[in-house]
mmCIF file of C-alpha atoms in Angstrom:
data_model
loop_
_atom_site.group_PDB
_atom_site.id
_atom_site.type_symbol
_atom_site.label_atom_id
_atom_site.label_comp_id
_atom_site.label_asym_id
_atom_site.label_seq_id
_atom_site.Cartn_x
_atom_site.Cartn_y
_atom_site.Cartn_z
ATOM 1 C CA UNK S 551 -39.673 -3.607 -67.891
ATOM 2 C CA UNK S 552 -36.682 -4.137 -70.475
ATOM 3 C CA UNK S 553 -33.935 -6.713 -69.441
ATOM 4 C CA UNK S 554 -31.409 -3.486 -69.018
ATOM 5 C CA UNK S 555 -33.711 -1.603 -67.536
ATOM 6 C CA UNK S 556 -33.994 -4.610 -65.225
ATOM 7 C CA UNK S 557 -29.960 -4.454 -64.780
ATOM 8 C CA UNK S 558 -29.546 -1.223 -64.041
ATOM 9 C CA UNK S 559 -32.468 -1.285 -60.275
ATOM 10 C CA UNK S 560 -30.778 -4.822 -59.448
ATOM 11 C CA UNK S 561 -27.170 -3.488 -59.816
ATOM 12 C CA UNK S 562 -28.762 -0.084 -57.900
ATOM 13 C CA UNK S 563 -30.032 -1.773 -55.087
ATOM 14 C CA UNK S 564 -27.109 -3.826 -54.789
ATOM 15 C CA UNK S 565 -25.275 -1.181 -53.787
ATOM 16 C CA UNK S 566 -27.855 0.569 -51.891
ATOM 17 C CA UNK S 567 -27.780 -2.274 -49.766
ATOM 18 C CA UNK S 568 -23.812 -2.914 -49.867
ATOM 19 C CA UNK S 569 -23.499 0.802 -48.577
ATOM 20 C CA UNK S 570 -25.654 0.567 -45.815
ATOM 21 C CA UNK S 571 -24.328 -2.602 -44.567
ATOM 22 C CA UNK S 572 -21.133 -1.279 -44.883
ATOM 23 C CA UNK S 573 -21.477 1.229 -42.518
ATOM 24 C CA UNK S 574 -23.265 -1.020 -40.063
ATOM 25 C CA UNK S 575 -20.220 -2.472 -39.901
ATOM 26 C CA UNK S 576 -18.290 0.614 -38.680
ATOM 27 C CA UNK S 577 -20.982 1.099 -36.419
ATOM 28 C CA UNK S 578 -20.093 -2.774 -34.800
ATOM 29 C CA UNK S 579 -16.412 -2.399 -35.620
ATOM 30 C CA UNK S 580 -16.782 0.451 -33.181
ATOM 31 C CA UNK S 581 -18.519 -0.724 -30.584
ATOM 32 C CA UNK S 582 -16.833 -0.124 -26.767
ATOM 33 C CA UNK S 583 -14.428 -2.487 -25.567
ATOM 34 C CA UNK S 584 -15.379 -1.180 -22.187
ATOM 35 C CA UNK S 585 -18.702 -2.106 -22.731
ATOM 36 C CA UNK S 586 -17.713 -5.668 -23.188
ATOM 37 C CA UNK S 587 -17.237 -5.777 -19.502
ATOM 38 C CA UNK S 588 -19.352 -5.373 -16.996
ATOM 39 C CA UNK S 589 -17.891 -3.682 -13.568
ATOM 40 C CA UNK S 590 -16.427 -6.446 -12.300
ATOM 41 C CA UNK S 591 -14.070 -7.079 -15.044
ATOM 42 C CA UNK S 592 -16.721 -10.445 -16.669
ATOM 43 C CA UNK S 593 -17.468 -10.080 -20.077
ATOM 44 C CA UNK S 594 -20.742 -9.143 -20.822
ATOM 45 C CA UNK S 595 -23.568 -11.578 -22.756
ATOM 46 C CA UNK S 596 -23.377 -10.218 -26.404
ATOM 47 C CA UNK S 597 -27.414 -10.330 -26.271
ATOM 48 C CA UNK S 598 -27.253 -7.120 -24.172
ATOM 49 C CA UNK S 599 -24.025 -6.062 -26.399
ATOM 50 C CA UNK S 600 -27.168 -3.332 -28.451
ATOM 51 C CA UNK S 601 -26.567 -0.102 -30.995
ATOM 52 C CA UNK S 602 -28.050 2.048 -33.211
ATOM 53 C CA UNK S 603 -27.398 4.589 -35.721
ATOM 54 C CA UNK S 604 -28.397 6.691 -38.329
ATOM 55 C CA UNK S 605 -26.541 9.198 -40.597
ATOM 56 C CA UNK S 606 -26.667 13.419 -41.650
ATOM 57 C CA UNK S 607 -24.761 16.323 -42.308
ATOM 58 C CA UNK S 608 -23.883 17.122 -38.889
ATOM 59 C CA UNK S 609 -21.469 19.821 -39.945
ATOM 60 C CA UNK S 610 -23.799 21.921 -42.595
ATOM 61 C CA UNK S 611 -21.117 20.693 -45.014
ATOM 62 C CA UNK S 612 -22.619 17.959 -46.907
ATOM 63 C CA UNK S 613 -21.083 15.340 -45.692
ATOM 64 C CA UNK S 614 -22.058 12.763 -44.031
ATOM 65 C CA UNK S 615 -20.891 11.761 -40.341
ATOM 66 C CA UNK S 616 -22.549 8.966 -38.050
ATOM 67 C CA UNK S 617 -24.180 9.241 -35.499
ATOM 68 C CA UNK S 618 -24.036 6.174 -33.264
ATOM 69 C CA UNK S 619 -24.839 4.687 -30.480
ATOM 70 C CA UNK S 620 -24.081 1.782 -27.750
ATOM 71 C CA UNK S 621 -25.658 -0.015 -24.879
ATOM 72 C CA UNK S 622 -24.744 -3.272 -22.653
ATOM 73 C CA UNK S 623 -28.225 -2.348 -20.818
ATOM 74 C CA UNK S 624 -25.689 -0.578 -17.864
ATOM 75 C CA UNK S 625 -23.524 1.835 -19.672
ATOM 76 C CA UNK S 626 -24.083 3.753 -22.490
ATOM 77 C CA UNK S 627 -21.472 5.582 -25.115
ATOM 78 C CA UNK S 628 -22.494 8.238 -27.943
ATOM 79 C CA UNK S 629 -19.907 8.221 -30.397
ATOM 80 C CA UNK S 630 -19.649 10.148 -34.719
ATOM 81 C CA UNK S 631 -18.418 8.505 -36.659
ATOM 82 C CA UNK S 632 -16.328 9.126 -39.858
ATOM 83 C CA UNK S 633 -17.642 7.026 -43.023
ATOM 84 C CA UNK S 634 -14.883 7.511 -45.208
ATOM 85 C CA UNK S 635 -12.280 4.422 -46.249
ATOM 86 C CA UNK S 636 -12.682 1.436 -44.188
ATOM 87 C CA UNK S 637 -14.851 4.195 -41.167
ATOM 88 C CA UNK S 638 -13.006 6.145 -38.249
ATOM 89 C CA UNK S 639 -13.509 7.086 -34.956
ATOM 90 C CA UNK S 640 -14.151 11.080 -34.577
ATOM 91 C CA UNK S 641 -15.505 11.398 -30.979
ATOM 92 C CA UNK S 642 -17.487 9.841 -27.938
ATOM 93 C CA UNK S 643 -19.091 11.080 -24.903
ATOM 94 C CA UNK S 644 -17.988 9.396 -21.503
ATOM 95 C CA UNK S 645 -20.267 6.840 -19.589
ATOM 96 C CA UNK S 646 -23.514 7.832 -19.442
ATOM 97 C CA UNK S 647 -26.256 6.018 -17.465
ATOM 98 C CA UNK S 648 -28.167 4.011 -20.652
ATOM 99 C CA UNK S 649 -30.903 1.340 -20.582
ATOM 100 C CA UNK S 650 -31.898 -1.283 -23.374
ATOM 101 C CA UNK S 651 -33.091 -0.970 -26.908
ATOM 102 C CA UNK S 652 -30.585 1.972 -27.675
ATOM 103 C CA UNK S 653 -32.720 4.293 -30.170
ATOM 104 C CA UNK S 654 -30.109 7.923 -32.155
ATOM 105 C CA UNK S 655 -32.141 9.824 -34.012
ATOM 106 C CA UNK S 656 -31.421 13.575 -35.633
ATOM 107 C CA UNK S 657 -33.589 17.132 -35.829
ATOM 108 C CA UNK S 658 -32.523 20.475 -36.261
ATOM 109 C CA UNK S 659 -33.999 22.029 -32.806
ATOM 110 C CA UNK S 660 -32.945 26.154 -33.537
ATOM 111 C CA UNK S 661 -33.258 25.547 -36.983
ATOM 112 C CA UNK S 662 -29.548 26.625 -37.513
ATOM 113 C CA UNK S 663 -28.524 23.787 -40.434
ATOM 114 C CA UNK S 664 -27.019 21.547 -37.817
ATOM 115 C CA UNK S 665 -28.587 18.910 -36.250
ATOM 116 C CA UNK S 666 -28.656 17.813 -32.740
ATOM 117 C CA UNK S 667 -28.947 13.549 -31.918
ATOM 118 C CA UNK S 668 -31.140 12.400 -30.604
ATOM 119 C CA UNK S 669 -30.120 9.243 -28.314
ATOM 120 C CA UNK S 670 -33.011 7.651 -26.007
ATOM 121 C CA UNK S 671 -32.289 4.560 -23.962
ATOM 122 C CA UNK S 672 -35.850 2.318 -22.795
ATOM 123 C CA UNK S 673 -35.559 1.557 -19.439
ATOM 124 C CA UNK S 674 -36.726 -1.939 -18.255
ATOM 125 C CA UNK S 675 -39.349 -0.535 -16.107
ATOM 126 C CA UNK S 676 -40.429 2.864 -15.533
ATOM 127 C CA UNK S 677 -39.958 5.693 -18.520
ATOM 128 C CA UNK S 678 -37.419 5.846 -21.365
ATOM 129 C CA UNK S 679 -34.295 8.537 -20.994
ATOM 130 C CA UNK S 680 -33.680 10.462 -23.879
ATOM 131 C CA UNK S 681 -30.159 12.224 -23.697
ATOM 132 C CA UNK S 682 -29.563 15.764 -26.179
ATOM 133 C CA UNK S 683 -26.302 16.007 -27.291
ATOM 134 C CA UNK S 684 -24.826 19.461 -30.306
ATOM 135 C CA UNK S 685 -22.045 18.540 -32.027
ATOM 136 C CA UNK S 686 -20.128 21.361 -32.941
ATOM 137 C CA UNK S 687 -17.228 19.679 -35.455
ATOM 138 C CA UNK S 688 -15.235 18.202 -32.773
ATOM 139 C CA UNK S 689 -16.942 17.108 -29.740
ATOM 140 C CA UNK S 690 -20.339 16.643 -28.860
ATOM 141 C CA UNK S 691 -22.018 18.537 -25.801
ATOM 142 C CA UNK S 692 -24.785 17.436 -23.798
ATOM 143 C CA UNK S 693 -27.168 20.324 -23.710
ATOM 144 C CA UNK S 694 -30.555 18.483 -22.052
ATOM 145 C CA UNK S 695 -31.286 19.138 -18.617
ATOM 146 C CA UNK S 696 -28.870 16.183 -16.328
ATOM 147 C CA UNK S 697 -30.183 14.740 -13.008
ATOM 148 C CA UNK S 698 -27.113 14.247 -10.467
ATOM 149 C CA UNK S 699 -28.363 13.537 -7.184
ATOM 150 C CA UNK S 700 -27.457 10.181 -7.072
ATOM 151 C CA UNK S 701 -26.439 9.391 -10.737
ATOM 152 C CA UNK S 702 -26.189 10.938 -13.244
ATOM 153 C CA UNK S 703 -28.834 10.163 -16.194
ATOM 154 C CA UNK S 704 -31.415 12.713 -18.291
ATOM 155 C CA UNK S 705 -33.689 15.134 -16.471
ATOM 156 C CA UNK S 706 -35.742 14.230 -19.876
ATOM 157 C CA UNK S 707 -37.936 11.637 -19.893
ATOM 158 C CA UNK S 708 -40.099 9.978 -23.043
ATOM 159 C CA UNK S 709 -40.416 13.698 -25.407
ATOM 160 C CA UNK S 710 -42.396 14.704 -28.078
ATOM 161 C CA UNK S 711 -40.853 17.129 -30.595
ATOM 162 C CA UNK S 712 -43.182 19.771 -32.159
ATOM 163 C CA UNK S 713 -43.337 23.163 -33.187
ATOM 164 C CA UNK S 714 -45.136 24.615 -30.911
ATOM 165 C CA UNK S 715 -44.914 28.965 -31.671
ATOM 166 C CA UNK S 716 -44.598 28.363 -35.075
ATOM 167 C CA UNK S 717 -40.975 29.724 -35.582
ATOM 168 C CA UNK S 718 -39.156 27.253 -36.990
ATOM 169 C CA UNK S 719 -37.519 25.760 -34.371
ATOM 170 C CA UNK S 720 -37.922 22.598 -32.624
ATOM 171 C CA UNK S 721 -39.960 22.508 -29.422
ATOM 172 C CA UNK S 722 -39.698 19.355 -26.338
ATOM 173 C CA UNK S 723 -42.644 18.897 -24.108
ATOM 174 C CA UNK S 724 -41.854 16.360 -21.754
ATOM 175 C CA UNK S 725 -42.865 15.037 -18.554
ATOM 176 C CA UNK S 726 -41.949 14.678 -15.215
ATOM 177 C CA UNK S 727 -43.381 12.400 -12.635
ATOM 178 C CA UNK S 728 -43.391 12.231 -8.702
ATOM 179 C CA UNK S 729 -44.545 10.650 -6.189
ATOM 180 C CA UNK S 730 -45.381 11.616 -2.463
ATOM 181 C CA UNK S 731 -46.708 10.110 0.440
ATOM 182 C CA UNK S 732 -49.172 11.198 2.281
ATOM 183 C CA UNK S 733 -49.071 11.183 6.714
ATOM 184 C CA UNK S 734 -51.436 8.386 5.761
ATOM 185 C CA UNK S 735 -49.189 6.468 3.945
ATOM 186 C CA UNK S 736 -50.605 6.012 0.798
ATOM 187 C CA UNK S 737 -48.975 6.823 -2.166
ATOM 188 C CA UNK S 738 -50.111 9.610 -4.918
ATOM 189 C CA UNK S 739 -48.160 9.708 -7.977
ATOM 190 C CA UNK S 740 -48.851 12.787 -9.937
ATOM 191 C CA UNK S 741 -47.604 14.433 -13.141
ATOM 192 C CA UNK S 742 -46.638 17.256 -14.942
ATOM 193 C CA UNK S 743 -45.766 18.994 -17.899
ATOM 194 C CA UNK S 744 -43.335 21.370 -19.655
ATOM 195 C CA UNK S 745 -42.273 23.034 -22.659
ATOM 196 C CA UNK S 746 -38.599 23.330 -23.456
ATOM 197 C CA UNK S 747 -36.505 24.518 -26.077
ATOM 198 C CA UNK S 748 -32.544 25.041 -26.610
ATOM 199 C CA UNK S 749 -31.329 28.480 -27.113
ATOM 200 C CA UNK S 750 -28.204 29.256 -26.890
ATOM 201 C CA UNK S 751 -26.736 26.457 -26.552
ATOM 202 C CA UNK S 752 -29.014 25.037 -23.981
ATOM 203 C CA UNK S 753 -32.271 23.062 -23.628
ATOM 204 C CA UNK S 754 -34.342 25.305 -21.045
ATOM 205 C CA UNK S 755 -37.506 25.117 -19.989
ATOM 206 C CA UNK S 756 -39.997 28.072 -21.504
ATOM 207 C CA UNK S 757 -43.195 27.220 -19.510
ATOM 208 C CA UNK S 758 -44.566 24.904 -17.100
ATOM 209 C CA UNK S 759 -48.185 23.089 -19.645
ATOM 210 C CA UNK S 760 -50.988 21.949 -17.785
ATOM 211 C CA UNK S 761 -52.058 19.556 -20.822
ATOM 212 C CA UNK S 762 -50.878 17.625 -22.970
ATOM 213 C CA UNK S 763 -52.860 15.926 -25.138
ATOM 214 C CA UNK S 764 -52.238 13.547 -28.394
ATOM 215 C CA UNK S 765 -54.820 11.528 -30.668
ATOM 216 C CA UNK S 766 -53.940 10.196 -34.121
ATOM 217 C CA UNK S 767 -56.958 8.614 -36.313
ATOM 218 C CA UNK S 768 -57.357 5.587 -36.266
ATOM 219 C CA UNK S 769 -59.702 3.112 -39.250
ATOM 220 C CA UNK S 770 -63.749 3.826 -38.690
ATOM 221 C CA UNK S 771 -66.293 6.586 -37.798
ATOM 222 C CA UNK S 772 -64.913 8.956 -35.931
ATOM 223 C CA UNK S 773 -65.017 8.399 -32.081
ATOM 224 C CA UNK S 774 -63.646 11.295 -29.420
ATOM 225 C CA UNK S 775 -61.070 10.269 -27.437
ATOM 226 C CA UNK S 776 -60.237 12.474 -24.486
ATOM 227 C CA UNK S 777 -59.151 13.098 -20.390
ATOM 228 C CA UNK S 778 -58.936 14.094 -17.892
ATOM 229 C CA UNK S 779 -56.652 16.730 -15.872
ATOM 230 C CA UNK S 780 -57.221 19.485 -13.165
ATOM 231 C CA UNK S 781 -55.391 22.872 -12.069
ATOM 232 C CA UNK S 782 -55.073 24.702 -9.428
ATOM 233 C CA UNK S 783 -55.774 27.801 -10.198
ATOM 234 C CA UNK S 784 -58.463 27.604 -12.889
ATOM 235 C CA UNK S 785 -59.208 31.507 -12.868
ATOM 236 C CA UNK S 786 -55.559 32.040 -14.231
ATOM 237 C CA UNK S 787 -56.019 32.561 -17.892
ATOM 238 C CA UNK S 788 -55.194 30.362 -20.299
ATOM 239 C CA UNK S 789 -54.575 29.401 -23.212
ATOM 240 C CA UNK S 790 -55.073 26.161 -25.901
ATOM 241 C CA UNK S 791 -52.407 25.553 -28.803
ATOM 242 C CA UNK S 792 -52.807 22.696 -31.160
ATOM 243 C CA UNK S 793 -50.158 21.998 -33.688
ATOM 244 C CA UNK S 794 -51.603 19.641 -36.466
ATOM 245 C CA UNK S 795 -49.282 16.664 -37.352
ATOM 246 C CA UNK S 796 -45.699 15.914 -36.300
ATOM 247 C CA UNK S 797 -42.487 17.136 -36.517
ATOM 248 C CA UNK S 798 -42.313 17.470 -39.380
ATOM 249 C CA UNK S 799 -45.437 18.185 -40.606
ATOM 250 C CA UNK S 800 -46.948 15.664 -42.001
ATOM 251 C CA UNK S 801 -49.562 13.136 -41.267
ATOM 252 C CA UNK S 802 -52.101 16.415 -40.620
ATOM 253 C CA UNK S 803 -55.947 16.158 -39.926
ATOM 254 C CA UNK S 804 -58.084 18.215 -41.803
ATOM 255 C CA UNK S 805 -60.667 18.078 -40.274
ATOM 256 C CA UNK S 806 -62.260 17.816 -36.649
ATOM 257 C CA UNK S 807 -63.662 19.182 -33.619
ATOM 258 C CA UNK S 808 -62.162 20.087 -30.421
ATOM 259 C CA UNK S 809 -63.767 20.335 -27.020
ATOM 260 C CA UNK S 810 -63.258 21.209 -23.263
ATOM 261 C CA UNK S 811 -65.566 20.431 -20.652
ATOM 262 C CA UNK S 812 -67.932 19.885 -22.794
ATOM 263 C CA UNK S 813 -66.913 23.258 -25.301
ATOM 264 C CA UNK S 814 -66.854 23.693 -28.606
ATOM 265 C CA UNK S 815 -63.085 26.014 -29.218
ATOM 266 C CA UNK S 816 -61.860 24.301 -32.673
ATOM 267 C CA UNK S 817 -64.304 22.888 -34.819
ATOM 268 C CA UNK S 818 -64.033 21.180 -38.926
ATOM 269 C CA UNK S 819 -64.188 25.201 -40.023
ATOM 270 C CA UNK S 820 -60.850 25.340 -38.266
ATOM 271 C CA UNK S 821 -59.128 22.933 -40.029
ATOM 272 C CA UNK S 822 -56.988 22.207 -43.537
ATOM 273 C CA UNK S 823 -53.859 19.940 -43.829
ATOM 274 C CA UNK S 824 -53.278 23.483 -44.055
ATOM 275 C CA UNK S 825 -53.716 24.575 -41.284
ATOM 276 C CA UNK S 826 -50.167 23.460 -38.766
ATOM 277 C CA UNK S 827 -50.842 25.129 -35.144
ATOM 278 C CA UNK S 828 -54.160 26.598 -34.408
ATOM 279 C CA UNK S 829 -54.503 28.647 -30.881
ATOM 280 C CA UNK S 830 -57.447 30.145 -28.981
ATOM 281 C CA UNK S 831 -57.844 31.388 -25.078
ATOM 282 C CA UNK S 832 -59.262 28.369 -22.905
ATOM 283 C CA UNK S 833 -61.699 29.002 -19.506
ATOM 284 C CA UNK S 834 -60.697 25.866 -17.075
ATOM 285 C CA UNK S 835 -62.098 24.496 -14.009
ATOM 286 C CA UNK S 836 -60.100 22.657 -10.821
ATOM 287 C CA UNK S 837 -61.217 19.774 -12.145
ATOM 288 C CA UNK S 838 -61.393 19.432 -16.898
ATOM 289 C CA UNK S 839 -61.829 17.264 -19.263
ATOM 290 C CA UNK S 840 -60.136 17.499 -23.178
ATOM 291 C CA UNK S 841 -61.587 16.156 -26.172
ATOM 292 C CA UNK S 842 -60.601 15.452 -29.508
ATOM 293 C CA UNK S 843 -62.730 14.147 -32.551
ATOM 294 C CA UNK S 844 -60.466 13.540 -35.631
ATOM 295 C CA UNK S 845 -61.653 13.199 -39.128
ATOM 296 C CA UNK S 846 -60.185 12.397 -42.424
ATOM 297 C CA UNK S 847 -57.172 9.918 -43.411
ATOM 298 C CA UNK S 848 -56.214 7.577 -40.750
ATOM 299 C CA UNK S 849 -53.318 8.490 -39.197
ATOM 300 C CA UNK S 850 -53.080 11.660 -38.947
ATOM 301 C CA UNK S 851 -52.509 13.041 -35.485
ATOM 302 C CA UNK S 852 -52.833 16.560 -33.184
ATOM 303 C CA UNK S 853 -51.180 17.609 -30.100
ATOM 304 C CA UNK S 854 -52.958 19.338 -27.673
ATOM 305 C CA UNK S 855 -51.321 22.142 -25.289
ATOM 306 C CA UNK S 856 -52.925 24.168 -22.585
ATOM 307 C CA UNK S 857 -50.484 27.016 -21.028
ATOM 308 C CA UNK S 858 -50.837 30.212 -18.915
ATOM 309 C CA UNK S 859 -51.406 33.233 -21.413
#
């Protein structure tokens, strides 16, 4: 590499680093003052103040905005900032119940060219909460269901984002955990899954799911992995949907064997890098087992959903 080219690359890298740093500084500059004190007016330790951000064309105009999330471990705020000049606050939400290690990403759930803002807070114990916001150019709108029994909390927990139906819209798969106590005082924990989709500006439940099973290709020789699940109405017709790869269509498996109750329902001939999804009818029992053996390059992944037809 000659000196001139090296100099150009060095300048470009420095400019990119400065650009990223300036946006990080903008996000830090607009950390909400109200999050820096607790309910009693005492200063929140700086170690508890966290933020995350990403940039994208929220308005579908070719101009980027910054989506930022702030947290003090108890409360959180989502904001949209303009990166023009020294930066400016465009809009923000009221407080929401938060957690630690906030994350934010952009996903165009309804395939309209304007990405939604996906915010996650990680709880110290238990499941993380995910909040989904729409942006109309001037304000943030909460799209996901909210549980308001005792406090305002998101009703979406640790979701998986995938195009389940092959319609170029990103669906949301999440789980609901319930705890019941029987007559003898024993505690029973149960988990249910549901398929959700963004319709008319609202994330709505499309169907309950009997099982959601994800598997990834590791290193070494292919080996089966599996899960057990039960259903209360095994005579009802079911369909198995397999989504090959991640939400962006990457990391697809080129070969796999999927079995339900020891019976192969999908085999090597059904897969290739060009196969995005597969769907086959399946028969279930009250107690069931699903297994997958993935082959090909490490890192490939699949997600299997079983639901009523």
